[in-house]
Amino acid sequence: MKKIEAIIKPFKLDEVKEALQAIGLQGMTVLEAKGFGRQKGHTELYRGAEYVVDFLPKLKLELVIADDQVEAALEAIQTAAKTGKIGDGKIFVSDVAQAIRIRTGETGDAAL
């Protein structure tokens, strides 16, 4: 099993969700996040005062999926989340040692 964590622009959520559903993936966790990378933020003017907005709004998606679904999921996320502009986000993939469905006690891939 693998855990995919994807940091994306908030307005891309629906496209990414639909792309993942189209390849048969169900279930994800979405967290609101703030951050920056090379984008570095920007300055804004508010009531005559200039201030720096260096943490930009992002969404973090988390999915735990079977090993054989990883490549399709990565392709779906990349395609749906890409705008071609700086700040499109990042995807991280890590190993998951165990998963347990609390309701039924199922473990491993069956718990997904």
Short mmCIF file of C-alpha atoms in Angstrom, two decimals:
data_model
loop_
_atom_site.label_atom_id
_atom_site.label_comp_id
_atom_site.label_asym_id
_atom_site.label_seq_id
_atom_site.Cartn_x
_atom_site.Cartn_y
_atom_site.Cartn_z
CA MET A 1 0.00 0.00 0.00
CA LYS A 2 1.08 3.56 -0.67
CA LYS A 3 0.07 6.91 0.76
CA ILE A 4 -0.17 9.77 -1.72
CA GLU A 5 -0.05 13.30 -0.36
CA ALA A 6 -0.73 16.01 -2.93
CA ILE A 7 -0.54 19.74 -2.34
CA ILE A 8 -2.69 21.52 -4.93
CA LYS A 9 -4.32 24.87 -5.67
CA PRO A 10 -7.77 25.06 -4.03
CA PHE A 11 -9.70 25.69 -7.25
CA LYS A 12 -8.35 22.43 -8.73
CA LEU A 13 -10.01 20.18 -6.11
CA ASP A 14 -13.11 19.26 -8.13
CA GLU A 15 -11.06 18.40 -11.22
CA VAL A 16 -8.68 16.21 -9.23
CA LYS A 17 -11.55 14.48 -7.40
CA GLU A 18 -13.34 13.73 -10.68
CA ALA A 19 -10.12 12.44 -12.28
CA LEU A 20 -9.55 10.05 -9.37
CA GLN A 21 -13.15 8.86 -9.42
CA ALA A 22 -12.86 8.26 -13.18
CA ILE A 23 -10.07 5.72 -12.58
CA GLY A 24 -12.08 4.00 -9.85
CA LEU A 25 -10.51 5.41 -6.70
CA GLN A 26 -12.78 6.10 -3.77
CA GLY A 27 -12.05 8.01 -0.64
CA MET A 28 -9.63 10.77 0.15
CA THR A 29 -8.98 13.22 2.93
CA VAL A 30 -8.78 16.92 2.13
CA LEU A 31 -7.11 19.39 4.47
CA GLU A 32 -6.88 23.15 4.13
CA ALA A 33 -3.26 24.23 4.23
CA LYS A 34 -1.09 27.31 3.80
CA GLY A 35 2.41 27.34 2.45
CA PHE A 36 4.87 28.51 -0.13
CA GLY A 37 7.70 27.20 -2.22
CA ARG A 38 9.48 28.98 -5.05
CA GLN A 39 6.34 31.08 -5.41
CA LYS A 40 7.34 33.01 -2.27
CA GLY A 41 4.00 34.83 -1.87
CA HIS A 42 3.25 38.43 -2.78
CA THR A 43 2.58 41.87 -1.29
CA GLU A 44 -0.88 43.35 -0.86
CA LEU A 45 -2.21 46.76 0.04
CA TYR A 46 -4.83 46.85 2.82
CA ARG A 47 -6.19 50.13 4.20
CA GLY A 48 -3.16 52.01 2.98
CA ALA A 49 -0.61 49.61 4.51
CA GLU A 50 1.46 47.22 2.45
CA TYR A 51 2.05 43.76 3.88
CA VAL A 52 3.54 40.49 2.68
CA VAL A 53 1.37 37.44 2.14
CA ASP A 54 3.93 34.65 2.14
CA PHE A 55 1.70 31.72 3.11
CA LEU A 56 -0.65 31.03 0.22
CA PRO A 57 -3.85 28.95 0.48
CA LYS A 58 -3.44 25.34 -0.66
CA LEU A 59 -5.23 22.03 -0.22
CA LYS A 60 -3.58 18.82 0.89
CA LEU A 61 -5.10 15.60 -0.39
CA GLU A 62 -4.28 12.29 1.27
CA LEU A 63 -5.06 8.89 -0.25
CA VAL A 64 -3.99 5.42 0.77
CA ILE A 65 -4.23 3.04 -2.17
CA ALA A 66 -3.10 -0.38 -3.36
CA ASP A 67 0.32 -0.56 -5.04
CA ASP A 68 -1.16 -1.41 -8.44
CA GLN A 69 -3.20 1.84 -8.51
CA VAL A 70 -0.34 4.24 -7.77
CA GLU A 71 0.76 5.09 -11.31
CA ALA A 72 -2.80 5.76 -12.52
CA ALA A 73 -3.50 7.93 -9.47
CA LEU A 74 -0.32 9.96 -9.93
CA GLU A 75 -1.10 10.54 -13.60
CA ALA A 76 -4.69 11.58 -12.79
CA ILE A 77 -3.59 14.05 -10.10
CA GLN A 78 -0.83 15.56 -12.25
CA THR A 79 -3.07 16.01 -15.26
CA ALA A 80 -6.01 17.48 -13.33
CA ALA A 81 -4.00 19.78 -11.02
CA LYS A 82 -1.63 21.25 -13.61
CA THR A 83 -2.07 24.86 -14.70
CA GLY A 84 1.46 25.26 -16.02
CA LYS A 85 2.13 28.16 -13.67
CA ILE A 86 4.33 28.37 -10.61
CA GLY A 87 2.65 27.07 -7.45
CA ASP A 88 0.84 24.09 -9.01
CA GLY A 89 1.97 21.97 -6.05
CA LYS A 90 3.76 18.76 -5.24
CA ILE A 91 2.97 15.06 -4.83
CA PHE A 92 4.63 12.81 -2.25
CA VAL A 93 4.41 9.01 -2.20
CA SER A 94 5.29 6.92 0.84
CA ASP A 95 4.89 3.31 1.98
CA VAL A 96 2.09 2.31 4.35
CA ALA A 97 2.82 -0.67 6.58
CA GLN A 98 -0.75 -1.43 7.69
CA ALA A 99 -4.35 -0.28 7.29
CA ILE A 100 -7.30 -1.37 9.41
CA ARG A 101 -10.99 -0.65 8.80
CA ILE A 102 -12.31 0.10 12.28
CA ARG A 103 -15.92 -0.95 11.60
CA THR A 104 -15.16 -4.46 10.29
CA GLY A 105 -11.62 -5.16 11.42
CA GLU A 106 -10.47 -5.79 7.83
CA THR A 107 -6.74 -5.26 7.30
CA GLY A 108 -4.38 -4.54 4.42
CA ASP A 109 -5.79 -3.88 0.93
CA ALA A 110 -9.22 -5.13 2.06
CA ALA A 111 -9.43 -2.20 4.48
CA LEU A 112 -9.08 0.31 1.68
#
